[in-house]
Amino acid sequence: DLVNYQFSFSLNCQLSIVNCQLFCGCQLFYLFVMRYLTVDGYFDGTGIRDAANGGYLEHDEVGISPDLSKRIDVWLEQYWKEFIKGFPDRDKVVELDEEGIRIARRLKKEFPEDKIGYFSDARMVALYDEKVHGGFRSGNDCRSKGKSEDG
C-alpha cells in the first residue's frame, strides 16, 4: 500500500521533529511548523500579518474557517471606517480592539500550534500576545465585557 502524506510549511518558522510509530513498525519523522501570526486592522491589509516573514496573508492561505474569514472581513470594514475618520471615538476604538482580540483568540483555537498576537493600529501597540503572558499585554480597557473569549 502506498500511503501519501502531505506536509506544508513556510520558511523561517520554528521546526520540531516528532517521531511517530506507524502500524507497520516503520518510523515516520515529520516536521511541525509553528507560524507567528498577528491580527491587525491595518488599512487595506487582510487582517492577518505574517509576523515572522512580514506581509499580509490571504485567509485561504492561512486556512482559517469561512466563518472566521467573514468575521475578520466585517471587523476590518468597521476598523477602516474609523481609520478614515482618524479614530475620533475612543469607545469605538476599544470596541474594535476587543473584537480584534476575540478574533485573535478564535484564530488560536483554530491553530493551537501557532503563536498569535494582536496589534491595535489605532493605538499603535500590541494588546494581546500569546507568546508573552498568554493573554493581555497591556490595558484593562480591552478586556471583554461579559463576552465569551471568541465572541
PDB file of N, CA, C and O in Angstrom, residues 51-131:
ATOM      1  N   ALA A  51       4.027  37.611  11.108  1.00  0.00           N
ATOM      2  CA  ALA A  51       4.938  38.356  11.980  1.00  0.00           C
ATOM      3  C   ALA A  51       6.392  37.919  11.806  1.00  0.00           C
ATOM      4  O   ALA A  51       7.299  38.689  12.100  1.00  0.00           O
ATOM      5  N   ALA A  52       6.627  36.715  11.308  1.00  0.00           N
ATOM      6  CA  ALA A  52       7.999  36.222  11.130  1.00  0.00           C
ATOM      7  C   ALA A  52       8.600  36.690   9.805  1.00  0.00           C
ATOM      8  O   ALA A  52       9.749  37.112   9.749  1.00  0.00           O
ATOM      9  N   ASN A  53       7.820  36.605   8.737  1.00  0.00           N
ATOM     10  CA  ASN A  53       8.332  36.890   7.405  1.00  0.00           C
ATOM     11  C   ASN A  53       7.876  38.218   6.831  1.00  0.00           C
ATOM     12  O   ASN A  53       8.350  38.630   5.782  1.00  0.00           O
ATOM     13  N   GLY A  54       6.927  38.856   7.490  1.00  0.00           N
ATOM     14  CA  GLY A  54       6.403  40.121   7.002  1.00  0.00           C
ATOM     15  C   GLY A  54       5.318  39.922   5.965  1.00  0.00           C
ATOM     16  O   GLY A  54       5.184  38.856   5.370  1.00  0.00           O
ATOM     17  N   GLY A  55       4.529  40.926   5.757  1.00  0.00           N
ATOM     18  CA  GLY A  55       3.469  40.889   4.760  1.00  0.00           C
ATOM     19  C   GLY A  55       2.172  40.318   5.314  1.00  0.00           C
ATOM     20  O   GLY A  55       2.138  39.721   6.378  1.00  0.00           O
ATOM     21  N   TYR A  56       1.117  40.539   4.557  1.00  0.00           N
ATOM     22  CA  TYR A  56      -0.205  40.057   4.935  1.00  0.00           C
ATOM     23  C   TYR A  56      -0.521  38.768   4.198  1.00  0.00           C
ATOM     24  O   TYR A  56      -0.084  38.564   3.075  1.00  0.00           O
ATOM     25  N   LEU A  57      -1.277  37.913   4.859  1.00  0.00           N
ATOM     26  CA  LEU A  57      -1.643  36.614   4.314  1.00  0.00           C
ATOM     27  C   LEU A  57      -3.129  36.596   3.971  1.00  0.00           C
ATOM     28  O   LEU A  57      -3.953  37.100   4.740  1.00  0.00           O
ATOM     29  N   GLU A  58      -3.449  36.001   2.841  1.00  0.00           N
ATOM     30  CA  GLU A  58      -4.850  35.814   2.480  1.00  0.00           C
ATOM     31  C   GLU A  58      -5.455  34.770   3.413  1.00  0.00           C
ATOM     32  O   GLU A  58      -4.767  33.852   3.872  1.00  0.00           O
ATOM     33  N   HIS A  59      -6.744  34.890   3.678  1.00  0.00           N
ATOM     34  CA  HIS A  59      -7.406  33.987   4.618  1.00  0.00           C
ATOM     35  C   HIS A  59      -7.315  32.527   4.185  1.00  0.00           C
ATOM     36  O   HIS A  59      -7.081  31.641   5.007  1.00  0.00           O
ATOM     37  N   ASP A  60      -7.481  32.267   2.891  1.00  0.00           N
ATOM     38  CA  ASP A  60      -7.394  30.884   2.419  1.00  0.00           C
ATOM     39  C   ASP A  60      -5.962  30.356   2.486  1.00  0.00           C
ATOM     40  O   ASP A  60      -5.740  29.160   2.656  1.00  0.00           O
ATOM     41  N   GLU A  61      -5.000  31.239   2.395  1.00  0.00           N
ATOM     42  CA  GLU A  61      -3.594  30.852   2.531  1.00  0.00           C
ATOM     43  C   GLU A  61      -3.294  30.385   3.961  1.00  0.00           C
ATOM     44  O   GLU A  61      -2.537  29.444   4.170  1.00  0.00           O
ATOM     45  N   VAL A  62      -3.912  31.047   4.926  1.00  0.00           N
ATOM     46  CA  VAL A  62      -3.746  30.674   6.331  1.00  0.00           C
ATOM     47  C   VAL A  62      -4.527  29.394   6.625  1.00  0.00           C
ATOM     48  O   VAL A  62      -4.097  28.563   7.406  1.00  0.00           O
ATOM     49  N   GLY A  63      -5.678  29.246   5.963  1.00  0.00           N
ATOM     50  CA  GLY A  63      -6.500  28.058   6.174  1.00  0.00           C
ATOM     51  C   GLY A  63      -7.574  28.241   7.227  1.00  0.00           C
ATOM     52  O   GLY A  63      -8.056  27.267   7.793  1.00  0.00           O
ATOM     53  N   ILE A  64      -7.976  29.495   7.476  1.00  0.00           N
ATOM     54  CA  ILE A  64      -8.987  29.728   8.505  1.00  0.00           C
ATOM     55  C   ILE A  64     -10.368  29.327   8.003  1.00  0.00           C
ATOM     56  O   ILE A  64     -10.606  29.221   6.798  1.00  0.00           O
ATOM     57  N   SER A  65     -11.266  29.117   8.935  1.00  0.00           N
ATOM     58  CA  SER A  65     -12.627  28.708   8.599  1.00  0.00           C
ATOM     59  C   SER A  65     -13.356  29.845   7.880  1.00  0.00           C
ATOM     60  O   SER A  65     -13.033  31.021   8.068  1.00  0.00           O
ATOM     61  N   PRO A  66     -14.347  29.509   7.062  1.00  0.00           N
ATOM     62  CA  PRO A  66     -15.124  30.543   6.378  1.00  0.00           C
ATOM     63  C   PRO A  66     -15.812  31.505   7.357  1.00  0.00           C
ATOM     64  O   PRO A  66     -15.909  32.700   7.081  1.00  0.00           O
ATOM     65  N   ASP A  67     -16.287  30.989   8.483  1.00  0.00           N
ATOM     66  CA  ASP A  67     -16.940  31.845   9.479  1.00  0.00           C
ATOM     67  C   ASP A  67     -15.974  32.883  10.033  1.00  0.00           C
ATOM     68  O   ASP A  67     -16.325  34.059  10.160  1.00  0.00           O
ATOM     69  N   LEU A  68     -14.759  32.460  10.358  1.00  0.00           N
ATOM     70  CA  LEU A  68     -13.772  33.395  10.891  1.00  0.00           C
ATOM     71  C   LEU A  68     -13.337  34.384   9.815  1.00  0.00           C
ATOM     72  O   LEU A  68     -13.148  35.566  10.091  1.00  0.00           O
ATOM     73  N   SER A  69     -13.220  33.935   8.597  1.00  0.00           N
ATOM     74  CA  SER A  69     -12.856  34.813   7.494  1.00  0.00           C
ATOM     75  C   SER A  69     -13.884  35.933   7.338  1.00  0.00           C
ATOM     76  O   SER A  69     -13.534  37.113   7.209  1.00  0.00           O
ATOM     77  N   LYS A  70     -15.154  35.579   7.368  1.00  0.00           N
ATOM     78  CA  LYS A  70     -16.232  36.565   7.255  1.00  0.00           C
ATOM     79  C   LYS A  70     -16.197  37.534   8.442  1.00  0.00           C
ATOM     80  O   LYS A  70     -16.362  38.743   8.274  1.00  0.00           O
ATOM     81  N   ARG A  71     -15.963  36.989   9.615  1.00  0.00           N
ATOM     82  CA  ARG A  71     -15.891  37.815  10.831  1.00  0.00           C
ATOM     83  C   ARG A  71     -14.760  38.848  10.727  1.00  0.00           C
ATOM     84  O   ARG A  71     -14.928  40.003  11.100  1.00  0.00           O
ATOM     85  N   ILE A  72     -13.619  38.416  10.210  1.00  0.00           N
ATOM     86  CA  ILE A  72     -12.488  39.329  10.026  1.00  0.00           C
ATOM     87  C   ILE A  72     -12.843  40.410   9.006  1.00  0.00           C
ATOM     88  O   ILE A  72     -12.550  41.593   9.219  1.00  0.00           O
ATOM     89  N   ASP A  73     -13.483  40.029   7.902  1.00  0.00           N
ATOM     90  CA  ASP A  73     -13.860  40.999   6.871  1.00  0.00           C
ATOM     91  C   ASP A  73     -14.799  42.071   7.422  1.00  0.00           C
ATOM     92  O   ASP A  73     -14.635  43.260   7.133  1.00  0.00           O
ATOM     93  N   VAL A  74     -15.786  41.661   8.219  1.00  0.00           N
ATOM     94  CA  VAL A  74     -16.730  42.605   8.824  1.00  0.00           C
ATOM     95  C   VAL A  74     -15.994  43.541   9.780  1.00  0.00           C
ATOM     96  O   VAL A  74     -16.193  44.762   9.769  1.00  0.00           O
ATOM     97  N   TRP A  75     -15.111  42.982  10.604  1.00  0.00           N
ATOM     98  CA  TRP A  75     -14.329  43.769  11.559  1.00  0.00           C
ATOM     99  C   TRP A  75     -13.420  44.768  10.831  1.00  0.00           C
ATOM    100  O   TRP A  75     -13.334  45.932  11.221  1.00  0.00           O
ATOM    101  N   LEU A  76     -12.752  44.305   9.770  1.00  0.00           N
ATOM    102  CA  LEU A  76     -11.866  45.199   9.006  1.00  0.00           C
ATOM    103  C   LEU A  76     -12.638  46.371   8.411  1.00  0.00           C
ATOM    104  O   LEU A  76     -12.162  47.511   8.437  1.00  0.00           O
ATOM    105  N   GLU A  77     -13.806  46.111   7.889  1.00  0.00           N
ATOM    106  CA  GLU A  77     -14.616  47.180   7.307  1.00  0.00           C
ATOM    107  C   GLU A  77     -14.935  48.248   8.363  1.00  0.00           C
ATOM    108  O   GLU A  77     -14.824  49.445   8.102  1.00  0.00           O
ATOM    109  N   GLN A  78     -15.292  47.813   9.559  1.00  0.00           N
ATOM    110  CA  GLN A  78     -15.582  48.755  10.649  1.00  0.00           C
ATOM    111  C   GLN A  78     -14.311  49.499  11.068  1.00  0.00           C
ATOM    112  O   GLN A  78     -14.345  50.713  11.323  1.00  0.00           O
ATOM    113  N   TYR A  79     -13.201  48.780  11.137  1.00  0.00           N
ATOM    114  CA  TYR A  79     -11.920  49.379  11.550  1.00  0.00           C
ATOM    115  C   TYR A  79     -11.495  50.454  10.546  1.00  0.00           C
ATOM    116  O   TYR A  79     -11.070  51.547  10.927  1.00  0.00           O
ATOM    117  N   TRP A  80     -11.631  50.141   9.267  1.00  0.00           N
ATOM    118  CA  TRP A  80     -11.216  51.086   8.226  1.00  0.00           C
ATOM    119  C   TRP A  80     -12.078  52.342   8.226  1.00  0.00           C
ATOM    120  O   TRP A  80     -11.583  53.437   7.957  1.00  0.00           O
ATOM    121  N   LYS A  81     -13.378  52.200   8.517  1.00  0.00           N
ATOM    122  CA  LYS A  81     -14.255  53.371   8.597  1.00  0.00           C
ATOM    123  C   LYS A  81     -13.760  54.324   9.680  1.00  0.00           C
ATOM    124  O   LYS A  81     -13.757  55.543   9.495  1.00  0.00           O
ATOM    125  N   GLU A  82     -13.347  53.759  10.810  1.00  0.00           N
ATOM    126  CA  GLU A  82     -12.829  54.595  11.896  1.00  0.00           C
ATOM    127  C   GLU A  82     -11.465  55.181  11.540  1.00  0.00           C
ATOM    128  O   GLU A  82     -11.156  56.313  11.897  1.00  0.00           O
ATOM    129  N   PHE A  83     -10.644  54.417  10.830  1.00  0.00           N
ATOM    130  CA  PHE A  83      -9.333  54.906  10.390  1.00  0.00           C
ATOM    131  C   PHE A  83      -9.489  56.155   9.514  1.00  0.00           C
ATOM    132  O   PHE A  83      -8.798  57.158   9.701  1.00  0.00           O
ATOM    133  N   ILE A  84     -10.416  56.079   8.556  1.00  0.00           N
ATOM    134  CA  ILE A  84     -10.639  57.190   7.631  1.00  0.00           C
ATOM    135  C   ILE A  84     -11.057  58.455   8.396  1.00  0.00           C
ATOM    136  O   ILE A  84     -10.670  59.561   8.033  1.00  0.00           O
ATOM    137  N   LYS A  85     -11.811  58.275   9.484  1.00  0.00           N
ATOM    138  CA  LYS A  85     -12.251  59.415  10.305  1.00  0.00           C
ATOM    139  C   LYS A  85     -11.164  59.865  11.291  1.00  0.00           C
ATOM    140  O   LYS A  85     -11.329  60.863  11.970  1.00  0.00           O
ATOM    141  N   GLY A  86     -10.061  59.112  11.383  1.00  0.00           N
ATOM    142  CA  GLY A  86      -8.978  59.471  12.299  1.00  0.00           C
ATOM    143  C   GLY A  86      -9.163  58.950  13.717  1.00  0.00           C
ATOM    144  O   GLY A  86      -8.597  59.511  14.650  1.00  0.00           O
ATOM    145  N   PHE A  87      -9.960  57.919  13.899  1.00  0.00           N
ATOM    146  CA  PHE A  87     -10.223  57.307  15.207  1.00  0.00           C
ATOM    147  C   PHE A  87     -10.650  58.349  16.249  1.00  0.00           C
ATOM    148  O   PHE A  87     -10.038  58.471  17.308  1.00  0.00           O
ATOM    149  N   PRO A  88     -11.723  59.110  15.977  1.00  0.00           N
ATOM    150  CA  PRO A  88     -12.118  60.157  16.918  1.00  0.00           C
ATOM    151  C   PRO A  88     -12.808  59.643  18.187  1.00  0.00           C
ATOM    152  O   PRO A  88     -12.787  60.319  19.217  1.00  0.00           O
ATOM    153  N   ASP A  89     -13.403  58.458  18.122  1.00  0.00           N
ATOM    154  CA  ASP A  89     -14.206  57.935  19.232  1.00  0.00           C
ATOM    155  C   ASP A  89     -13.435  56.843  19.976  1.00  0.00           C
ATOM    156  O   ASP A  89     -13.305  55.726  19.502  1.00  0.00           O
ATOM    157  N   ARG A  90     -12.934  57.186  21.167  1.00  0.00           N
ATOM    158  CA  ARG A  90     -12.143  56.235  21.952  1.00  0.00           C
ATOM    159  C   ARG A  90     -12.938  54.975  22.306  1.00  0.00           C
ATOM    160  O   ARG A  90     -12.394  53.876  22.285  1.00  0.00           O
ATOM    161  N   ASP A  91     -14.208  55.129  22.616  1.00  0.00           N
ATOM    162  CA  ASP A  91     -15.036  53.964  22.943  1.00  0.00           C
ATOM    163  C   ASP A  91     -15.154  53.014  21.754  1.00  0.00           C
ATOM    164  O   ASP A  91     -15.148  51.786  21.923  1.00  0.00           O
ATOM    165  N   LYS A  92     -15.254  53.563  20.562  1.00  0.00           N
ATOM    166  CA  LYS A  92     -15.322  52.731  19.354  1.00  0.00           C
ATOM    167  C   LYS A  92     -13.997  52.002  19.129  1.00  0.00           C
ATOM    168  O   LYS A  92     -13.990  50.826  18.744  1.00  0.00           O
ATOM    169  N   VAL A  93     -12.868  52.665  19.407  1.00  0.00           N
ATOM    170  CA  VAL A  93     -11.555  52.026  19.286  1.00  0.00           C
ATOM    171  C   VAL A  93     -11.457  50.857  20.258  1.00  0.00           C
ATOM    172  O   VAL A  93     -11.003  49.765  19.890  1.00  0.00           O
ATOM    173  N   VAL A  94     -11.904  51.062  21.501  1.00  0.00           N
ATOM    174  CA  VAL A  94     -11.885  49.988  22.499  1.00  0.00           C
ATOM    175  C   VAL A  94     -12.746  48.819  22.016  1.00  0.00           C
ATOM    176  O   VAL A  94     -12.332  47.658  22.096  1.00  0.00           O
ATOM    177  N   GLU A  95     -13.922  49.122  21.482  1.00  0.00           N
ATOM    178  CA  GLU A  95     -14.819  48.086  20.968  1.00  0.00           C
ATOM    179  C   GLU A  95     -14.172  47.299  19.823  1.00  0.00           C
ATOM    180  O   GLU A  95     -14.236  46.070  19.785  1.00  0.00           O
ATOM    181  N   LEU A  96     -13.548  48.016  18.904  1.00  0.00           N
ATOM    182  CA  LEU A  96     -12.883  47.362  17.776  1.00  0.00           C
ATOM    183  C   LEU A  96     -11.703  46.509  18.244  1.00  0.00           C
ATOM    184  O   LEU A  96     -11.486  45.401  17.737  1.00  0.00           O
ATOM    185  N   ASP A  97     -10.932  47.009  19.208  1.00  0.00           N
ATOM    186  CA  ASP A  97      -9.809  46.230  19.737  1.00  0.00           C
ATOM    187  C   ASP A  97     -10.288  44.999  20.499  1.00  0.00           C
ATOM    188  O   ASP A  97      -9.658  43.946  20.438  1.00  0.00           O
ATOM    189  N   GLU A  98     -11.396  45.124  21.212  1.00  0.00           N
ATOM    190  CA  GLU A  98     -11.964  43.955  21.902  1.00  0.00           C
ATOM    191  C   GLU A  98     -12.316  42.864  20.898  1.00  0.00           C
ATOM    192  O   GLU A  98     -12.033  41.687  21.110  1.00  0.00           O
ATOM    193  N   GLU A  99     -12.943  43.261  19.788  1.00  0.00           N
ATOM    194  CA  GLU A  99     -13.291  42.289  18.749  1.00  0.00           C
ATOM    195  C   GLU A  99     -12.034  41.718  18.108  1.00  0.00           C
ATOM    196  O   GLU A  99     -11.958  40.517  17.830  1.00  0.00           O
ATOM    197  N   GLY A 100     -11.029  42.543  17.878  1.00  0.00           N
ATOM    198  CA  GLY A 100      -9.767  42.049  17.331  1.00  0.00           C
ATOM    199  C   GLY A 100      -9.115  41.013  18.240  1.00  0.00           C
ATOM    200  O   GLY A 100      -8.575  40.007  17.767  1.00  0.00           O
ATOM    201  N   ILE A 101      -9.185  41.239  19.529  1.00  0.00           N
ATOM    202  CA  ILE A 101      -8.631  40.284  20.494  1.00  0.00           C
ATOM    203  C   ILE A 101      -9.438  38.989  20.476  1.00  0.00           C
ATOM    204  O   ILE A 101      -8.866  37.895  20.513  1.00  0.00           O
ATOM    205  N   ARG A 102     -10.758  39.101  20.375  1.00  0.00           N
ATOM    206  CA  ARG A 102     -11.582  37.882  20.287  1.00  0.00           C
ATOM    207  C   ARG A 102     -11.261  37.115  18.998  1.00  0.00           C
ATOM    208  O   ARG A 102     -11.212  35.879  18.993  1.00  0.00           O
ATOM    209  N   ILE A 103     -11.010  37.841  17.911  1.00  0.00           N
ATOM    210  CA  ILE A 103     -10.618  37.195  16.655  1.00  0.00           C
ATOM    211  C   ILE A 103      -9.278  36.482  16.834  1.00  0.00           C
ATOM    212  O   ILE A 103      -9.104  35.340  16.385  1.00  0.00           O
ATOM    213  N   ALA A 104      -8.327  37.128  17.501  1.00  0.00           N
ATOM    214  CA  ALA A 104      -7.018  36.500  17.749  1.00  0.00           C
ATOM    215  C   ALA A 104      -7.189  35.222  18.576  1.00  0.00           C
ATOM    216  O   ALA A 104      -6.540  34.210  18.302  1.00  0.00           O
ATOM    217  N   ARG A 105      -8.043  35.262  19.567  1.00  0.00           N
ATOM    218  CA  ARG A 105      -8.293  34.061  20.385  1.00  0.00           C
ATOM    219  C   ARG A 105      -8.948  32.959  19.566  1.00  0.00           C
ATOM    220  O   ARG A 105      -8.622  31.786  19.730  1.00  0.00           O
ATOM    221  N   ARG A 106      -9.862  33.332  18.701  1.00  0.00           N
ATOM    222  CA  ARG A 106     -10.524  32.337  17.842  1.00  0.00           C
ATOM    223  C   ARG A 106      -9.513  31.718  16.878  1.00  0.00           C
ATOM    224  O   ARG A 106      -9.514  30.513  16.632  1.00  0.00           O
ATOM    225  N   LEU A 107      -8.624  32.557  16.346  1.00  0.00           N
ATOM    226  CA  LEU A 107      -7.570  32.067  15.462  1.00  0.00           C
ATOM    227  C   LEU A 107      -6.673  31.081  16.211  1.00  0.00           C
ATOM    228  O   LEU A 107      -6.272  30.043  15.668  1.00  0.00           O
ATOM    229  N   LYS A 108      -6.383  31.378  17.460  1.00  0.00           N
ATOM    230  CA  LYS A 108      -5.567  30.482  18.290  1.00  0.00           C
ATOM    231  C   LYS A 108      -6.284  29.149  18.492  1.00  0.00           C
ATOM    232  O   LYS A 108      -5.640  28.091  18.496  1.00  0.00           O
ATOM    233  N   LYS A 109      -7.602  29.183  18.640  1.00  0.00           N
ATOM    234  CA  LYS A 109      -8.364  27.930  18.780  1.00  0.00           C
ATOM    235  C   LYS A 109      -8.298  27.098  17.502  1.00  0.00           C
ATOM    236  O   LYS A 109      -8.241  25.871  17.559  1.00  0.00           O
ATOM    237  N   GLU A 110      -8.326  27.777  16.361  1.00  0.00           N
ATOM    238  CA  GLU A 110      -8.260  27.059  15.087  1.00  0.00           C
ATOM    239  C   GLU A 110      -6.861  26.531  14.806  1.00  0.00           C
ATOM    240  O   GLU A 110      -6.706  25.510  14.150  1.00  0.00           O
ATOM    241  N   PHE A 111      -5.845  27.237  15.310  1.00  0.00           N
ATOM    242  CA  PHE A 111      -4.453  26.849  15.073  1.00  0.00           C
ATOM    243  C   PHE A 111      -3.671  26.902  16.385  1.00  0.00           C
ATOM    244  O   PHE A 111      -2.855  27.806  16.592  1.00  0.00           O
ATOM    245  N   PRO A 112      -3.895  25.942  17.275  1.00  0.00           N
ATOM    246  CA  PRO A 112      -3.256  25.977  18.595  1.00  0.00           C
ATOM    247  C   PRO A 112      -1.736  25.880  18.556  1.00  0.00           C
ATOM    248  O   PRO A 112      -1.065  26.311  19.496  1.00  0.00           O
ATOM    249  N   GLU A 113      -1.177  25.373  17.467  1.00  0.00           N
ATOM    250  CA  GLU A 113       0.280  25.230  17.367  1.00  0.00           C
ATOM    251  C   GLU A 113       0.963  26.550  16.998  1.00  0.00           C
ATOM    252  O   GLU A 113       2.175  26.682  17.128  1.00  0.00           O
ATOM    253  N   ASP A 114       0.187  27.529  16.553  1.00  0.00           N
ATOM    254  CA  ASP A 114       0.752  28.808  16.128  1.00  0.00           C
ATOM    255  C   ASP A 114       0.797  29.814  17.271  1.00  0.00           C
ATOM    256  O   ASP A 114       0.029  29.724  18.222  1.00  0.00           O
ATOM    257  N   LYS A 115       1.682  30.777  17.152  1.00  0.00           N
ATOM    258  CA  LYS A 115       1.752  31.904  18.079  1.00  0.00           C
ATOM    259  C   LYS A 115       0.929  33.026  17.465  1.00  0.00           C
ATOM    260  O   LYS A 115       1.163  33.414  16.323  1.00  0.00           O
ATOM    261  N   ILE A 116      -0.025  33.526  18.222  1.00  0.00           N
ATOM    262  CA  ILE A 116      -0.959  34.515  17.708  1.00  0.00           C
ATOM    263  C   ILE A 116      -0.862  35.785  18.540  1.00  0.00           C
ATOM    264  O   ILE A 116      -0.875  35.736  19.765  1.00  0.00           O
ATOM    265  N   GLY A 117      -0.788  36.915  17.881  1.00  0.00           N
ATOM    266  CA  GLY A 117      -0.764  38.204  18.561  1.00  0.00           C
ATOM    267  C   GLY A 117      -1.843  39.118  18.023  1.00  0.00           C
ATOM    268  O   GLY A 117      -2.469  38.840  16.995  1.00  0.00           O
ATOM    269  N   TYR A 118      -2.078  40.223  18.735  1.00  0.00           N
ATOM    270  CA  TYR A 118      -2.996  41.254  18.255  1.00  0.00           C
ATOM    271  C   TYR A 118      -2.309  42.600  18.385  1.00  0.00           C
ATOM    272  O   TYR A 118      -1.706  42.908  19.415  1.00  0.00           O
ATOM    273  N   PHE A 119      -2.410  43.400  17.330  1.00  0.00           N
ATOM    274  CA  PHE A 119      -1.824  44.730  17.326  1.00  0.00           C
ATOM    275  C   PHE A 119      -2.910  45.746  17.022  1.00  0.00           C
ATOM    276  O   PHE A 119      -3.612  45.630  16.024  1.00  0.00           O
ATOM    277  N   SER A 120      -3.053  46.733  17.905  1.00  0.00           N
ATOM    278  CA  SER A 120      -4.025  47.801  17.702  1.00  0.00           C
ATOM    279  C   SER A 120      -3.386  48.877  16.829  1.00  0.00           C
ATOM    280  O   SER A 120      -2.481  49.589  17.277  1.00  0.00           O
ATOM    281  N   ASP A 121      -3.871  49.019  15.609  1.00  0.00           N
ATOM    282  CA  ASP A 121      -3.358  50.067  14.730  1.00  0.00           C
ATOM    283  C   ASP A 121      -3.816  51.444  15.190  1.00  0.00           C
ATOM    284  O   ASP A 121      -3.120  52.424  14.967  1.00  0.00           O
ATOM    285  N   ALA A 122      -4.961  51.508  15.847  1.00  0.00           N
ATOM    286  CA  ALA A 122      -5.446  52.792  16.348  1.00  0.00           C
ATOM    287  C   ALA A 122      -4.551  53.312  17.471  1.00  0.00           C
ATOM    288  O   ALA A 122      -4.282  54.497  17.562  1.00  0.00           O
ATOM    289  N   ARG A 123      -4.090  52.419  18.341  1.00  0.00           N
ATOM    290  CA  ARG A 123      -3.252  52.806  19.484  1.00  0.00           C
ATOM    291  C   ARG A 123      -1.764  52.600  19.228  1.00  0.00           C
ATOM    292  O   ARG A 123      -0.935  53.020  20.026  1.00  0.00           O
ATOM    293  N   MET A 124      -1.459  51.881  18.148  1.00  0.00           N
ATOM    294  CA  MET A 124      -0.065  51.571  17.793  1.00  0.00           C
ATOM    295  C   MET A 124       0.650  50.807  18.908  1.00  0.00           C
ATOM    296  O   MET A 124       1.780  51.123  19.286  1.00  0.00           O
ATOM    297  N   VAL A 125      -0.017  49.757  19.424  1.00  0.00           N
ATOM    298  CA  VAL A 125       0.555  48.945  20.494  1.00  0.00           C
ATOM    299  C   VAL A 125      -0.005  47.520  20.413  1.00  0.00           C
ATOM    300  O   VAL A 125      -1.151  47.322  20.021  1.00  0.00           O
ATOM    301  N   ALA A 126       0.835  46.552  20.780  1.00  0.00           N
ATOM    302  CA  ALA A 126       0.373  45.164  20.870  1.00  0.00           C
ATOM    303  C   ALA A 126      -0.429  45.017  22.154  1.00  0.00           C
ATOM    304  O   ALA A 126       0.044  45.381  23.230  1.00  0.00           O
ATOM    305  N   LEU A 127      -1.648  44.517  22.046  1.00  0.00           N
ATOM    306  CA  LEU A 127      -2.504  44.361  23.222  1.00  0.00           C
ATOM    307  C   LEU A 127      -2.628  42.914  23.650  1.00  0.00           C
ATOM    308  O   LEU A 127      -2.864  42.626  24.801  1.00  0.00           O
ATOM    309  N   TYR A 128      -2.527  41.999  22.715  1.00  0.00           N
ATOM    310  CA  TYR A 128      -2.681  40.582  23.015  1.00  0.00           C
ATOM    311  C   TYR A 128      -1.548  39.850  22.323  1.00  0.00           C
ATOM    312  O   TYR A 128      -1.316  40.027  21.145  1.00  0.00           O
ATOM    313  N   ASP A 129      -0.812  39.065  23.088  1.00  0.00           N
ATOM    314  CA  ASP A 129       0.313  38.351  22.517  1.00  0.00           C
ATOM    315  C   ASP A 129       0.413  36.995  23.196  1.00  0.00           C
ATOM    316  O   ASP A 129       0.740  36.912  24.365  1.00  0.00           O
ATOM    317  N   GLU A 130       0.105  35.945  22.470  1.00  0.00           N
ATOM    318  CA  GLU A 130       0.117  34.592  23.035  1.00  0.00           C
ATOM    319  C   GLU A 130       1.517  34.192  23.488  1.00  0.00           C
ATOM    320  O   GLU A 130       1.668  33.389  24.392  1.00  0.00           O
ATOM    321  N   LYS A 131       2.555  34.766  22.874  1.00  0.00           N
ATOM    322  CA  LYS A 131       3.932  34.428  23.249  1.00  0.00           C
ATOM    323  C   LYS A 131       4.302  35.037  24.596  1.00  0.00           C
ATOM    324  O   LYS A 131       5.140  34.520  25.299  1.00  0.00           O
TER     325      LYS A 131
END
